[in-house]
mmCIF file of C-alpha atoms and ligand atoms in Angstrom:
data_model
loop_
_atom_site.group_PDB
_atom_site.id
_atom_site.type_symbol
_atom_site.label_atom_id
_atom_site.label_comp_id
_atom_site.label_asym_id
_atom_site.label_seq_id
_atom_site.Cartn_x
_atom_site.Cartn_y
_atom_site.Cartn_z
ATOM 1 C CA GLY A 1 -4.841 10.494 9.400
ATOM 2 C CA LYS A 2 -3.134 13.818 8.987
ATOM 3 C CA THR A 3 -0.113 14.269 6.756
ATOM 4 C CA ILE A 4 2.707 16.382 8.131
ATOM 5 C CA LEU A 5 5.801 17.383 6.217
ATOM 6 C CA ILE A 6 8.804 17.892 8.509
ATOM 7 C CA THR A 7 12.256 19.107 7.434
ATOM 8 C CA GLY A 8 15.475 18.398 9.306
ATOM 9 C CA VAL A 9 14.367 14.914 10.396
ATOM 10 C CA ALA A 10 17.828 13.323 10.387
ATOM 11 C CA SER A 11 18.791 14.908 13.687
ATOM 12 C CA GLY A 12 17.762 16.711 16.848
ATOM 13 C CA ILE A 13 14.468 18.570 17.041
ATOM 14 C CA GLY A 14 13.214 17.469 13.609
ATOM 15 C CA ALA A 15 13.851 13.789 14.374
ATOM 16 C CA CYS A 16 12.009 14.144 17.675
ATOM 17 C CA ALA A 17 9.055 15.975 16.117
ATOM 18 C CA ALA A 18 8.794 13.270 13.437
ATOM 19 C CA GLU A 19 8.801 10.507 16.030
ATOM 20 C CA LEU A 20 6.165 12.226 18.172
ATOM 21 C CA ALA A 21 3.931 13.001 15.179
ATOM 22 C CA GLY A 22 4.141 9.334 14.170
ATOM 23 C CA GLN A 23 3.198 8.236 17.684
ATOM 24 C CA MET A 24 0.196 10.542 17.496
ATOM 25 C CA GLY A 25 -0.989 8.825 14.332
ATOM 26 C CA ALA A 26 0.142 11.249 11.654
ATOM 27 C CA ASP A 27 1.628 10.231 8.329
ATOM 28 C CA VAL A 28 5.040 11.863 8.413
ATOM 29 C CA ILE A 29 6.957 12.868 5.309
ATOM 30 C CA GLY A 30 10.517 13.584 6.376
ATOM 31 C CA VAL A 31 12.987 15.745 4.477
ATOM 32 C CA ASP A 32 16.707 16.088 5.113
ATOM 33 C CA VAL A 33 19.945 16.476 3.202
ATOM 34 C CA ARG A 34 21.288 13.583 5.282
ATOM 35 C CA GLU A 35 19.875 10.081 5.597
ATOM 36 C CA PRO A 36 18.093 9.571 8.952
ATOM 37 C CA SER A 37 19.263 6.621 11.070
ATOM 38 C CA SER A 38 15.770 5.457 12.047
ATOM 39 C CA GLY A 39 13.387 4.148 9.423
ATOM 40 C CA PHE A 40 10.948 6.490 7.730
ATOM 41 C CA SER A 41 8.085 5.118 5.665
ATOM 42 C CA SER A 42 8.266 8.330 3.708
ATOM 43 C CA PHE A 43 11.615 10.084 3.484
ATOM 44 C CA ILE A 44 12.773 12.519 0.818
ATOM 45 C CA LYS A 45 16.488 13.166 0.599
ATOM 46 C CA GLY A 46 16.729 16.759 -0.491
ATOM 47 C CA ASP A 47 18.720 19.950 -0.194
ATOM 48 C CA LEU A 48 16.958 23.129 0.907
ATOM 49 C CA SER A 49 19.968 25.320 0.115
ATOM 50 C CA THR A 50 19.182 25.744 -3.593
ATOM 51 C CA ALA A 51 16.115 26.539 -5.705
ATOM 52 C CA VAL A 52 16.641 23.336 -7.672
ATOM 53 C CA GLY A 53 16.887 21.348 -4.443
ATOM 54 C CA VAL A 54 13.567 22.740 -3.233
ATOM 55 C CA GLU A 55 11.921 21.973 -6.619
ATOM 56 C CA GLU A 56 13.161 18.379 -6.479
ATOM 57 C CA ILE A 57 11.635 17.943 -3.014
ATOM 58 C CA VAL A 58 8.293 19.448 -4.018
ATOM 59 C CA LYS A 59 8.025 17.129 -7.048
ATOM 60 C CA GLN A 60 7.920 14.159 -4.676
ATOM 61 C CA LEU A 61 5.181 15.502 -2.385
ATOM 62 C CA PRO A 62 1.543 14.408 -2.319
ATOM 63 C CA ASN A 63 -1.127 16.881 -3.440
ATOM 64 C CA ARG A 64 -2.655 17.304 -0.018
ATOM 65 C CA ILE A 65 -0.732 18.103 3.151
ATOM 66 C CA ASP A 66 -2.106 19.182 6.519
ATOM 67 C CA ALA A 67 0.938 20.886 7.978
ATOM 68 C CA LEU A 68 4.532 21.827 7.261
ATOM 69 C CA ALA A 69 7.079 22.016 10.072
ATOM 70 C CA ASN A 70 10.206 23.859 8.912
ATOM 71 C CA VAL A 71 12.830 22.551 11.313
ATOM 72 C CA ALA A 72 15.988 22.099 9.197
ATOM 73 C CA GLY A 73 18.682 24.648 9.897
ATOM 74 C CA LEU A 74 22.378 25.425 9.841
ATOM 75 C CA SER A 75 24.336 26.938 12.740
ATOM 76 C CA GLY A 76 26.188 29.502 10.684
ATOM 77 C CA ASN A 77 29.534 27.732 10.901
ATOM 78 C CA THR A 78 29.477 26.962 7.168
ATOM 79 C CA GLY A 79 29.173 30.632 6.229
ATOM 80 C CA VAL A 80 26.520 33.278 5.808
ATOM 81 C CA THR A 81 25.446 32.301 2.273
ATOM 82 C CA ALA A 82 24.566 28.687 3.083
ATOM 83 C CA THR A 83 22.964 29.702 6.373
ATOM 84 C CA LEU A 84 20.687 32.335 4.841
ATOM 85 C CA ALA A 85 19.856 29.933 2.014
ATOM 86 C CA VAL A 86 18.752 27.043 4.250
ATOM 87 C CA ASN A 87 17.382 28.883 7.293
ATOM 88 C CA PHE A 88 15.414 31.491 5.396
ATOM 89 C CA TYR A 89 15.244 31.547 1.594
ATOM 90 C CA GLY A 90 15.008 27.759 1.174
ATOM 91 C CA LEU A 91 12.489 27.482 3.999
ATOM 92 C CA ARG A 92 10.397 30.272 2.493
ATOM 93 C CA ALA A 93 10.615 28.824 -1.033
ATOM 94 C CA LEU A 94 9.459 25.434 0.244
ATOM 95 C CA SER A 95 6.596 27.032 2.191
ATOM 96 C CA GLU A 96 5.432 29.146 -0.749
ATOM 97 C CA THR A 97 5.581 26.207 -3.117
ATOM 98 C CA VAL A 98 3.777 23.871 -0.714
ATOM 99 C CA ALA A 99 1.063 26.468 0.052
ATOM 100 C CA SER A 100 -1.245 25.265 -2.740
ATOM 101 C CA ARG A 101 -1.144 21.710 -1.335
ATOM 102 C CA LEU A 102 -1.949 22.725 2.231
ATOM 103 C CA ARG A 103 -5.567 22.164 3.131
ATOM 104 C CA GLU A 104 -7.896 24.889 4.408
ATOM 105 C CA GLY A 105 -7.144 25.200 8.120
ATOM 106 C CA GLY A 106 -3.646 23.784 7.644
ATOM 107 C CA ALA A 107 -0.534 25.243 9.193
ATOM 108 C CA ILE A 108 3.112 26.117 8.779
ATOM 109 C CA VAL A 109 5.420 26.186 11.808
ATOM 110 C CA ASN A 110 8.872 27.731 11.487
ATOM 111 C CA VAL A 111 11.578 26.875 13.992
ATOM 112 C CA ALA A 112 13.269 30.210 14.606
ATOM 113 C CA SER A 113 15.462 30.957 17.654
ATOM 114 C CA ILE A 114 16.062 33.320 20.529
ATOM 115 C CA ALA A 115 18.942 34.421 18.255
ATOM 116 C CA GLY A 116 16.381 36.119 15.986
ATOM 117 C CA TYR A 117 14.926 38.581 18.476
ATOM 118 C CA GLY A 118 17.032 41.391 16.991
ATOM 119 C CA TRP A 119 14.549 41.621 14.095
ATOM 120 C CA ARG A 120 12.959 44.743 15.542
ATOM 121 C CA ALA A 121 16.270 46.537 16.137
ATOM 122 C CA ASN A 122 17.373 45.598 12.606
ATOM 123 C CA LEU A 123 13.954 46.072 11.005
ATOM 124 C CA GLU A 124 15.048 48.026 7.920
ATOM 125 C CA ARG A 125 17.623 45.398 6.979
ATOM 126 C CA ALA A 126 15.145 42.606 7.649
ATOM 127 C CA LYS A 127 12.507 44.356 5.508
ATOM 128 C CA THR A 128 14.943 44.769 2.633
ATOM 129 C CA LEU A 129 16.142 41.164 2.735
ATOM 130 C CA THR A 130 12.649 39.679 3.081
ATOM 131 C CA ALA A 131 11.360 41.888 0.221
ATOM 132 C CA VAL A 132 13.581 39.957 -2.208
ATOM 133 C CA ALA A 133 11.111 37.543 -3.796
ATOM 134 C CA GLY A 134 11.493 33.853 -4.583
ATOM 135 C CA PHE A 135 14.797 32.049 -4.107
ATOM 136 C CA PRO A 136 17.373 34.727 -4.886
ATOM 137 C CA ASP A 137 21.058 34.356 -5.688
ATOM 138 C CA VAL A 138 22.031 34.412 -2.007
ATOM 139 C CA ALA A 139 25.770 34.803 -2.622
ATOM 140 C CA SER A 140 25.098 38.023 -4.565
ATOM 141 C CA LEU A 141 22.820 39.336 -1.809
ATOM 142 C CA VAL A 142 25.539 38.629 0.731
ATOM 143 C CA SER A 143 28.180 40.589 -1.174
ATOM 144 C CA GLU A 144 25.740 43.377 -2.087
ATOM 145 C CA HIS A 145 24.888 43.907 1.601
ATOM 146 C CA GLY A 146 28.376 43.162 2.925
ATOM 147 C CA LEU A 147 27.049 40.464 5.262
ATOM 148 C CA LYS A 148 29.598 38.763 7.494
ATOM 149 C CA ASN A 149 29.741 35.067 8.313
ATOM 150 C CA GLU A 150 29.119 35.611 12.024
ATOM 151 C CA GLU A 151 25.927 37.552 11.190
ATOM 152 C CA GLY A 152 24.457 34.677 9.204
ATOM 153 C CA TYR A 153 22.681 32.717 11.922
ATOM 154 C CA PRO A 154 21.040 35.565 13.860
ATOM 155 C CA LEU A 155 20.170 37.348 10.606
ATOM 156 C CA SER A 156 18.541 34.221 9.158
ATOM 157 C CA LYS A 157 16.344 33.913 12.244
ATOM 158 C CA GLU A 158 15.505 37.650 12.243
ATOM 159 C CA LEU A 159 14.285 37.306 8.651
ATOM 160 C CA LEU A 160 12.344 34.194 9.607
ATOM 161 C CA LEU A 161 10.552 35.874 12.517
ATOM 162 C CA LEU A 162 9.624 38.927 10.440
ATOM 163 C CA TRP A 163 8.464 36.768 7.535
ATOM 164 C CA THR A 164 6.373 34.562 9.847
ATOM 165 C CA MET A 165 4.357 37.601 10.959
ATOM 166 C CA ARG A 166 3.957 38.891 7.420
ATOM 167 C CA ALA A 167 3.183 35.504 5.871
ATOM 168 C CA ALA A 168 0.280 35.068 8.286
ATOM 169 C CA HIS A 169 -1.353 37.981 6.441
ATOM 170 C CA GLU A 170 -0.277 37.165 2.891
ATOM 171 C CA PRO A 171 -3.094 36.028 0.580
ATOM 172 C CA LEU A 172 -1.011 33.004 -0.488
ATOM 173 C CA PHE A 173 -1.523 31.604 3.010
ATOM 174 C CA LYS A 174 -4.337 33.604 4.586
ATOM 175 C CA ALA A 175 -6.827 33.231 1.723
ATOM 176 C CA ARG A 176 -6.362 29.464 1.993
ATOM 177 C CA GLY A 177 -6.905 29.506 5.746
ATOM 178 C CA VAL A 178 -3.310 28.446 6.352
ATOM 179 C CA ARG A 179 -1.799 29.728 9.602
ATOM 180 C CA VAL A 180 1.908 30.573 9.884
ATOM 181 C CA ASN A 181 3.607 30.580 13.297
ATOM 182 C CA ALA A 182 7.084 30.266 14.805
ATOM 183 C CA VAL A 183 8.637 28.448 17.725
ATOM 184 C CA SER A 184 11.838 29.919 19.177
ATOM 185 C CA PRO A 185 13.924 27.497 21.208
ATOM 186 C CA GLY A 186 16.627 28.541 23.653
ATOM 187 C CA PRO A 187 19.741 26.333 23.879
ATOM 188 C CA VAL A 188 18.786 22.714 23.147
ATOM 189 C CA GLU A 189 21.052 19.663 23.495
ATOM 190 C CA THR A 190 21.421 18.612 19.859
ATOM 191 C CA PRO A 191 24.477 18.399 17.579
ATOM 192 C CA ILE A 192 24.007 22.040 16.535
ATOM 193 C CA LEU A 193 24.656 23.245 20.111
ATOM 194 C CA LYS A 194 28.318 22.236 19.872
ATOM 195 C CA GLN A 195 28.577 24.393 16.760
ATOM 196 C CA PHE A 196 26.956 27.342 18.573
ATOM 197 C CA ARG A 197 29.503 26.893 21.359
ATOM 198 C CA ALA A 198 32.304 27.114 18.785
ATOM 199 C CA VAL A 199 30.793 30.255 17.213
ATOM 200 C CA LEU A 200 29.496 32.107 20.306
ATOM 201 C CA GLY A 201 31.838 30.738 22.969
ATOM 202 C CA ASP A 202 30.992 28.521 25.937
ATOM 203 C CA ALA A 203 30.509 31.481 28.292
ATOM 204 C CA ARG A 204 27.608 32.915 26.295
ATOM 205 C CA VAL A 205 25.836 29.569 25.885
ATOM 206 C CA ASP A 206 26.419 28.579 29.514
ATOM 207 C CA SER A 207 25.116 31.892 30.854
ATOM 208 C CA ASP A 208 21.849 31.361 28.938
ATOM 209 C CA ILE A 209 21.601 27.814 30.296
ATOM 210 C CA THR A 210 22.358 28.983 33.843
ATOM 211 C CA ARG A 211 19.553 31.558 33.719
ATOM 212 C CA VAL A 212 16.947 28.821 33.302
ATOM 213 C CA GLY A 213 18.673 25.962 35.121
ATOM 214 C CA ARG A 214 19.305 23.569 32.250
ATOM 215 C CA ALA A 215 19.509 23.311 28.498
ATOM 216 C CA GLY A 216 16.415 22.118 26.683
ATOM 217 C CA ASN A 217 16.199 18.818 24.877
ATOM 218 C CA SER A 218 14.419 18.014 21.632
ATOM 219 C CA ALA A 219 11.448 16.524 23.484
ATOM 220 C CA ASP A 220 10.898 19.921 25.148
ATOM 221 C CA ILE A 221 10.464 21.578 21.749
ATOM 222 C CA ALA A 222 8.626 19.022 19.584
ATOM 223 C CA PRO A 223 5.212 19.206 21.362
ATOM 224 C CA ALA A 224 5.001 22.970 20.837
ATOM 225 C CA ILE A 225 5.693 22.527 17.117
ATOM 226 C CA LEU A 226 2.988 19.881 16.785
ATOM 227 C CA PHE A 227 0.489 21.886 18.817
ATOM 228 C CA LEU A 228 0.883 24.880 16.472
ATOM 229 C CA CYS A 229 0.408 22.475 13.550
ATOM 230 C CA SER A 230 -2.826 21.166 15.046
ATOM 231 C CA ASP A 231 -6.431 22.366 14.835
ATOM 232 C CA GLY A 232 -6.237 23.210 18.539
ATOM 233 C CA ALA A 233 -4.111 26.191 17.520
ATOM 234 C CA ARG A 234 -6.735 27.394 15.020
ATOM 235 C CA TRP A 235 -6.832 30.937 16.446
ATOM 236 C CA ILE A 236 -3.059 31.340 16.750
ATOM 237 C CA ASN A 237 -1.578 33.018 13.694
ATOM 238 C CA GLY A 238 1.585 35.000 13.036
ATOM 239 C CA ALA A 239 2.779 34.269 16.564
ATOM 240 C CA ASN A 240 6.179 33.417 17.942
ATOM 241 C CA VAL A 241 6.173 31.002 20.856
ATOM 242 C CA PRO A 242 9.395 31.013 22.896
ATOM 243 C CA VAL A 243 10.149 27.487 24.127
ATOM 244 C CA ASP A 244 13.176 28.212 26.256
ATOM 245 C CA GLY A 245 12.410 27.491 29.908
ATOM 246 C CA GLY A 246 11.774 31.191 30.514
ATOM 247 C CA LEU A 247 15.020 32.523 29.033
ATOM 248 C CA GLU A 248 13.463 35.226 26.867
ATOM 249 C CA ALA A 249 11.187 36.354 29.671
ATOM 250 C CA SER A 250 14.116 36.594 32.065
ATOM 251 C CA ILE A 251 16.120 38.681 29.611
ATOM 252 C CA ASN A 252 13.159 40.977 28.797
ATOM 253 C CA ALA A 253 12.235 41.433 32.441
ATOM 254 C CA ASP A 254 15.909 41.703 33.355
ATOM 255 C CA VAL A 255 15.600 39.005 35.976
ATOM 256 C CA LEU A 256 18.751 37.438 37.356
HETATM 257 P P1 NAI B 301 20.564 19.566 14.181
HETATM 258 O O1 NAI B 301 21.830 20.025 13.585
HETATM 259 O O2 NAI B 301 20.561 18.416 15.098
HETATM 260 O O3 NAI B 301 19.498 19.275 12.998
HETATM 261 C C1 NAI B 301 19.372 20.096 11.866
HETATM 262 C C2 NAI B 301 18.992 19.226 10.686
HETATM 263 O O4 NAI B 301 18.821 20.073 9.525
HETATM 264 C C3 NAI B 301 20.058 18.183 10.328
HETATM 265 O O5 NAI B 301 19.510 16.883 10.269
HETATM 266 C C4 NAI B 301 20.561 18.666 8.985
HETATM 267 O O6 NAI B 301 21.007 17.620 8.125
HETATM 268 C C5 NAI B 301 19.343 19.388 8.421
HETATM 269 N N1 NAI B 301 19.746 20.263 7.326
HETATM 270 C C6 NAI B 301 20.804 21.115 7.317
HETATM 271 N N2 NAI B 301 20.957 21.662 6.107
HETATM 272 C C7 NAI B 301 19.978 21.150 5.323
HETATM 273 C C8 NAI B 301 19.638 21.321 3.956
HETATM 274 N N3 NAI B 301 20.368 22.095 3.135
HETATM 275 N N4 NAI B 301 18.564 20.660 3.464
HETATM 276 C C9 NAI B 301 17.856 19.821 4.270
HETATM 277 N N5 NAI B 301 18.142 19.614 5.564
HETATM 278 C C10 NAI B 301 19.195 20.270 6.092
HETATM 279 O O7 NAI B 301 19.967 20.845 14.932
HETATM 280 P P2 NAI B 301 18.605 21.053 15.779
HETATM 281 O O8 NAI B 301 18.977 21.558 17.098
HETATM 282 O O9 NAI B 301 17.707 19.897 15.663
HETATM 283 O O10 NAI B 301 18.005 22.290 14.975
HETATM 284 C C11 NAI B 301 16.702 22.316 14.447
HETATM 285 C C12 NAI B 301 16.279 23.771 14.317
HETATM 286 O O11 NAI B 301 16.209 24.346 15.614
HETATM 287 C C13 NAI B 301 17.226 24.630 13.504
HETATM 288 O O12 NAI B 301 16.475 25.488 12.645
HETATM 289 C C14 NAI B 301 17.945 25.439 14.566
HETATM 290 O O13 NAI B 301 18.399 26.687 14.086
HETATM 291 C C15 NAI B 301 16.857 25.596 15.605
HETATM 292 N N6 NAI B 301 17.352 25.932 16.936
HETATM 293 C C16 NAI B 301 18.147 25.051 17.621
HETATM 294 C C17 NAI B 301 18.647 25.405 18.865
HETATM 295 C C18 NAI B 301 19.545 24.482 19.649
HETATM 296 O O14 NAI B 301 20.181 24.948 20.596
HETATM 297 N N7 NAI B 301 19.642 23.216 19.303
HETATM 298 C C19 NAI B 301 18.343 26.724 19.460
HETATM 299 C C20 NAI B 301 17.465 27.538 18.675
HETATM 300 C C21 NAI B 301 17.010 27.149 17.446
#
C-alpha cells in the first residue's frame, strides 16, 4: 500500500481526506495539534507552528512516504504570526524536511484557498516573504514588515500559492521527481468557516456561497487532494486546482 502523510486530520477537510485515503487502501499517518475523535492507527500529535514542533513530527515519520497532504491551517483569528507560521512557514518546513523521504514520483499537495489569489497583485511582497529560508522568527518578520492581523490569512495563502509554483521547479523536489500542487477550496462547511464569518462578515461569505448555490463540504474537497497525490496526476505539477463549485471562474469571468 501507499503511505500518505496528512496534516490537520482532527477536523474538517483533513479528517475527510484521511478517511477517504484509508478507504482507498492507503496507510495514513495523521498529524494534528489536537487529538482526532476517530481512531487512527498512526497519529502524531504535533505542532506545525514552531521549528521545534516540525522537527518533533519528522522524527516520528517512516523513511519512505508516497505523498504529503498539507491540510492543517488557521483562520487568522489567532493573529498574523501564528497564521503565517502554521499556514506557510510550518507547512514549508515540513515539506522541505520530508522531501528526502518522498519516493520518486511522489507528491505534495498544499491546501491553499481562494483567499490567496491576490498573490499576483502582491507579488513583490510574496517574493520577499517566500525568499526567507527555513523556519524564520515569524514574529520578527511580522513587525519588520508591519503586517496586520487581518492580513494574515490571505497573505499566508498568497505565499503558499507562489511557493507551490516555485517548489515544483526546485531541485529539492524536482530532482527527486516529487510534484508539488495546490488545491484552493471556496467556502466549505467546517469549523473554520464560522471563524471566517467572524473575520470577514456574513455578507462576504454568503455572497460567495450564493454565487455557486451552496457551500462546499469536506467530501467535495478530499477527492481532489487525493487525486493530485496519486500517480494519475503524474503530469500535473506546480498547478493550483480551484475546488469551489465555480466560484473563482465566476469572479474571473465576472458572471453574476
Ligand atoms: P478546520 O479548522 O476544521 O481544520 C483545521 C485543522 O488544522 C484542525 O484540526 C487544527 O487542529 C489543525 N491545526 C491548526 N493549527 C495546527 C498546528 N499548529 N499544528 C497542527 N495542526 C494544526 O478547517 P478546514 O476547513 O478543515 O481547513 C483545512 C484547510 O482548508 C486549511 O488550510 C484552510 O485554510 C483551508 N480552507 C478551508 C476553507 C473553508 O471554508 N473551510 C476555505 C479555503 C481553504
